[in-house]
XYZ file of C-alpha atoms in Angstrom:
270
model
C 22.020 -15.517 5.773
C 18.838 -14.232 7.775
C 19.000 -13.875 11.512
C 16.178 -11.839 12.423
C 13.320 -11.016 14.821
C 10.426 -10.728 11.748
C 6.718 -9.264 12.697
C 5.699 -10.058 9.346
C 6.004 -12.606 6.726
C 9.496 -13.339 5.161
C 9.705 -14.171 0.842
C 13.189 -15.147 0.025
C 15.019 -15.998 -3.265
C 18.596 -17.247 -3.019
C 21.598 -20.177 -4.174
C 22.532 -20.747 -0.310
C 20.227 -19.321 2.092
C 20.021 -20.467 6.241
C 17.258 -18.755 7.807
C 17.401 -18.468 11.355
C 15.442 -16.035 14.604
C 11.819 -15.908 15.053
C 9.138 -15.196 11.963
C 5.904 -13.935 13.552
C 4.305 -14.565 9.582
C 4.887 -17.514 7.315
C 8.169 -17.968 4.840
C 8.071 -18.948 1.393
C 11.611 -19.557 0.249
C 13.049 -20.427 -3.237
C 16.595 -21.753 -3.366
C 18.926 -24.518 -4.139
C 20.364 -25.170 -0.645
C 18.219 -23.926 2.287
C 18.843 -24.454 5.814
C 16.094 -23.221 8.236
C 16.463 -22.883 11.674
C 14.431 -20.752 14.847
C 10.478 -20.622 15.267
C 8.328 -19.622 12.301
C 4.763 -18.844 13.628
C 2.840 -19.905 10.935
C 3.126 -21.618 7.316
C 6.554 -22.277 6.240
C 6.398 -22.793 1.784
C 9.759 -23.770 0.362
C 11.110 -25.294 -2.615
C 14.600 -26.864 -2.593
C 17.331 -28.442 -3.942
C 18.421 -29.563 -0.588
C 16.715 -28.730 2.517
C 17.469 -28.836 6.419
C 15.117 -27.707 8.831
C 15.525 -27.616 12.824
C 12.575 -25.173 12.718
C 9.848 -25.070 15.500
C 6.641 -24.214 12.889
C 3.241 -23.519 14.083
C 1.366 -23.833 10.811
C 1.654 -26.493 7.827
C 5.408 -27.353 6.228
C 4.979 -27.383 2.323
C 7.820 -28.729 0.582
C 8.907 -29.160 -2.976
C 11.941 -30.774 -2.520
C 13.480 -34.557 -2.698
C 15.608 -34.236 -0.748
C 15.155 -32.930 2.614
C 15.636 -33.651 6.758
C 13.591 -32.078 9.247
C 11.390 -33.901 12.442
C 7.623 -34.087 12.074
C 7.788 -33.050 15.369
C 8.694 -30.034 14.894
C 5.640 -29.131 12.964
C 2.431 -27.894 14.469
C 0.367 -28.541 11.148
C 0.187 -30.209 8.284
C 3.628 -31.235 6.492
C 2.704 -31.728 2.596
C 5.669 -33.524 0.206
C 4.802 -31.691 -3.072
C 8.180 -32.818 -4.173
C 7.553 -36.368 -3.282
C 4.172 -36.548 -4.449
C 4.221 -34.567 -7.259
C 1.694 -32.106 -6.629
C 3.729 -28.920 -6.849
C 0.264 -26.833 -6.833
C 0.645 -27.981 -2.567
C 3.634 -26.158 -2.004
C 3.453 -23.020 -4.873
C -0.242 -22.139 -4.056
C 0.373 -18.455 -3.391
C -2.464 -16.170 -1.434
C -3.528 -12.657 -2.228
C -1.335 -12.068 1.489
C 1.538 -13.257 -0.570
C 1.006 -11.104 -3.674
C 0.402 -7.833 -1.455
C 3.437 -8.863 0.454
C 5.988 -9.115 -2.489
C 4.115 -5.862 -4.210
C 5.265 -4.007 -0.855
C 8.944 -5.378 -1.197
C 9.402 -4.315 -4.629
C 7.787 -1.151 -4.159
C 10.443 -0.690 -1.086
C 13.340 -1.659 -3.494
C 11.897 0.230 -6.810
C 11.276 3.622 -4.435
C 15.309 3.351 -2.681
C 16.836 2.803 -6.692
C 14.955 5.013 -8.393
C 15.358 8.172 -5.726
C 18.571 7.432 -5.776
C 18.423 7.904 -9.928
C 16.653 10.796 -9.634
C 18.952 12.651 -7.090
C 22.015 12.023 -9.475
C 19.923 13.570 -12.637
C 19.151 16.290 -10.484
C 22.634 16.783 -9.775
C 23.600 16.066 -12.823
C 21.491 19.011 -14.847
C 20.087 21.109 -11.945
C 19.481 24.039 -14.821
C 17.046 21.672 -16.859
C 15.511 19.917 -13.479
C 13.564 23.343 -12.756
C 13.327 24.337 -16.430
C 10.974 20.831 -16.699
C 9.742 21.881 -13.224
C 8.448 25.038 -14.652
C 6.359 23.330 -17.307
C 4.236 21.596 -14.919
C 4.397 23.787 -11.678
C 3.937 27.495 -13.101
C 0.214 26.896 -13.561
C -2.788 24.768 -14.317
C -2.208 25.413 -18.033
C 0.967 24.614 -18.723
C 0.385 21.378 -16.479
C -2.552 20.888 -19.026
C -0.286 21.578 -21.840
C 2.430 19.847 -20.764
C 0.012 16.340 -20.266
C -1.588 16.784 -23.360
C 1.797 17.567 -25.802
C 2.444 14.087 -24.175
C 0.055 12.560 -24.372
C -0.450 13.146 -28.033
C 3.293 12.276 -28.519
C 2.657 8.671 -27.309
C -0.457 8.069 -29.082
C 0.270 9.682 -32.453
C 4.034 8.871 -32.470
C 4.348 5.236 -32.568
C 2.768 4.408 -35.824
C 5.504 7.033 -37.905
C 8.105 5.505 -35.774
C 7.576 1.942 -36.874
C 7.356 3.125 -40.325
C 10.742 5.407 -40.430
C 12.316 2.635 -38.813
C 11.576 -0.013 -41.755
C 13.254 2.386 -44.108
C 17.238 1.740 -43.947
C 18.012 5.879 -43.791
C 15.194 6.581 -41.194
C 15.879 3.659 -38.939
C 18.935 5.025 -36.933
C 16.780 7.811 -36.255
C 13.564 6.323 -35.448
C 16.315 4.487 -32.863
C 17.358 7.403 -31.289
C 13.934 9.159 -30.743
C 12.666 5.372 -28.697
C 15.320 5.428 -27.076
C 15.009 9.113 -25.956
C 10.669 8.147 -25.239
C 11.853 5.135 -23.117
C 14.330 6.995 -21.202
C 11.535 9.980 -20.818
C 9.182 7.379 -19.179
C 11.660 5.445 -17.232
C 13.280 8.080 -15.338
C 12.185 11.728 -16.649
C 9.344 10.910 -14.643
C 11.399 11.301 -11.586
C 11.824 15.059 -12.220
C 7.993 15.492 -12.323
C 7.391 13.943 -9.271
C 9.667 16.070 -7.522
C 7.954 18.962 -9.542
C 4.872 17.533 -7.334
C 6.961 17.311 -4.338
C 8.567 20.818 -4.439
C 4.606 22.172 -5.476
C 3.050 20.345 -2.273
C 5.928 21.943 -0.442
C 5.443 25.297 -1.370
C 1.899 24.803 -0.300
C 3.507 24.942 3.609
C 5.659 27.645 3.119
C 8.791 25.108 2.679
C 12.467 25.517 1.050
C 14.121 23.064 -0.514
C 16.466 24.732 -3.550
C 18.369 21.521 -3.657
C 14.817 19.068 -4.509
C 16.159 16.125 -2.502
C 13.234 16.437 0.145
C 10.526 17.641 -3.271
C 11.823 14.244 -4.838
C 11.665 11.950 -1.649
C 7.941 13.173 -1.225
C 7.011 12.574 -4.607
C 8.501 9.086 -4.637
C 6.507 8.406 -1.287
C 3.465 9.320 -3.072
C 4.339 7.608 -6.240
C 4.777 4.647 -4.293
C 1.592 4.825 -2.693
C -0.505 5.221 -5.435
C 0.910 2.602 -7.678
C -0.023 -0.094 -4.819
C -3.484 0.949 -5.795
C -4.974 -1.468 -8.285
C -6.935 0.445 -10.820
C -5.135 3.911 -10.039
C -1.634 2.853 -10.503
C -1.914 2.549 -14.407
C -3.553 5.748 -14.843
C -1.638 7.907 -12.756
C 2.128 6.141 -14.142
C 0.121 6.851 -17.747
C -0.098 10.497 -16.269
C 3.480 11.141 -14.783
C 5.428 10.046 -18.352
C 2.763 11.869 -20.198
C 3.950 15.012 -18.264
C 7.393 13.803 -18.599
C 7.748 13.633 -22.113
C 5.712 16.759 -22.797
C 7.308 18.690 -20.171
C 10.370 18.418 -21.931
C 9.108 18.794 -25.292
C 8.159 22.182 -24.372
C 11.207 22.919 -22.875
C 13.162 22.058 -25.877
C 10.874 23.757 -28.183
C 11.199 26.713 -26.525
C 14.605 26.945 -26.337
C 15.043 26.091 -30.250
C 14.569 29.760 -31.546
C 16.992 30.835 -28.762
C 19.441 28.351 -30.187
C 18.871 29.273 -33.468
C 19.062 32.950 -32.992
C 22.604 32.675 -31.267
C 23.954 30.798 -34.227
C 22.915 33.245 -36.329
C 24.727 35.680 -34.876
C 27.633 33.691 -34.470
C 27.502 33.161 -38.423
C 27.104 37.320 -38.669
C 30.351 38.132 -36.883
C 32.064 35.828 -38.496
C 31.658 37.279 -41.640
């Protein structure tokens, strides 16, 4: 259910949805049983199982439905019967408005989920969150490092990868180490942009020991860029190339430490 003042236009996906208040854009709805009520300002798009509408529209009603009640009268423009007429093109014709529109919304929902992600890993392993944040924030050259070790990584990787995992002792392996690169690009990229977030910070003179305000600013501006056509695959190219090598580094680093200690361990022992 939608009961809403809207300035803007609405895009709904549902089973059962009734639409009601006052849409200042136009509505494109997908659902099995809609029920539309209030004033939509301009072009109202919907395809339907079943459809009611007691709407007062001021542009053109497309439907793609069979079944359907509404009153002409209620329609300012044109009202077009893909359903009816079989021309589903009519009513599923969608503008570059439309595309920019949805982009926005997912943007919206993909920026709320995956702060929220990030917060709890940062919670979660607050030791390794500015370990990785040193790799990238310390200086230009270990950013440079860090993006290159990466970047080489998920050029040079795949191909050895494919072949370990066609051999029956390598495979489990070669499982492990994609599933460790996907998780790297999916949501280690989090920690580098609030490496960026706590680094623009820092640039004002600002605290934040805790990173929820250095993550929330480099989500913004993650969020921002990636609604930019031809930046958004470089720069998401750039943020899991710092991911993975970021953490590369750190591990590597930390090996001879590891080493070292068990070694010791081994010496008392005996």
């Amino acid at each position: 259910g939608i009961s809403a003042a809207l300035r803007d236009n609405l895009y709904v996906l549902g089973a059962i949805t009734n639409i009601s208040g006052s849409i200042n854009g136009d509505v494109m709805a997908a659902s099995g049983q809609l029920i539309l009520d209030g004033t939509v300002l301009d072009d109202v798009r919907a395809v339907s199982g079943q459809l009611t509408s007691t709407a007062s529209v001021g542009g053109d009603f497309l439907i793609g439905s069979n079944n359907f009640t509404l009153d002409e009268n209620d329609i300012t423009g044109e009202l077009i019967e893909g359903g009816r007429n079989n021309k589903p093109e009519d009513y599923l014709k969608v503008t570059k408005e439309d595309f920019f529109g949805l982009n926005i919304g997912l943007a919206l929902i993909n920026f709320v989920g995956m702060y929220i992600v990030g917060l709890t890993l940062i919670l979660l392993a607050p030791v390794k969150t500015l370990q990785i944040e040193k790799k990238i924030t310390t200086s230009w050259k270990d950013l440079a490092k860090s993006y290159c070790v990466g970047i080489v990584i998920l050029f040079a990787v795949p191909i050895p990868l494919f072949i370990l995992a066609l051999t029956l002792v390598g495979a489990p392996l070669a499982m492990l180490i994609i599933g460790i690169l996907l998780f790297l690009s999916l949501f280690g990229t989090l920690l580098v942009e609030s490496a960026i977030g706590h680094k623009i910070l820092q640039q004002f003179k600002k605290d934040d020991y805790s990173r929820f305000l250095s993550l929330l600013l480099g989500r913004g501006i993650s969020t921002v860029i990636k609604l930019i056509p031809f930046v958004s695959g470089a720069y998401t190219l750039s943020l899991i190339s710092l991911s993975i090598g970021s953490v590369v580094r750190t591990k590597y680093r930390a090996f001879p430490r590891t080493k070292e200690n068990n070694t010791k361990k081994l010496t008392k022992k005996k």
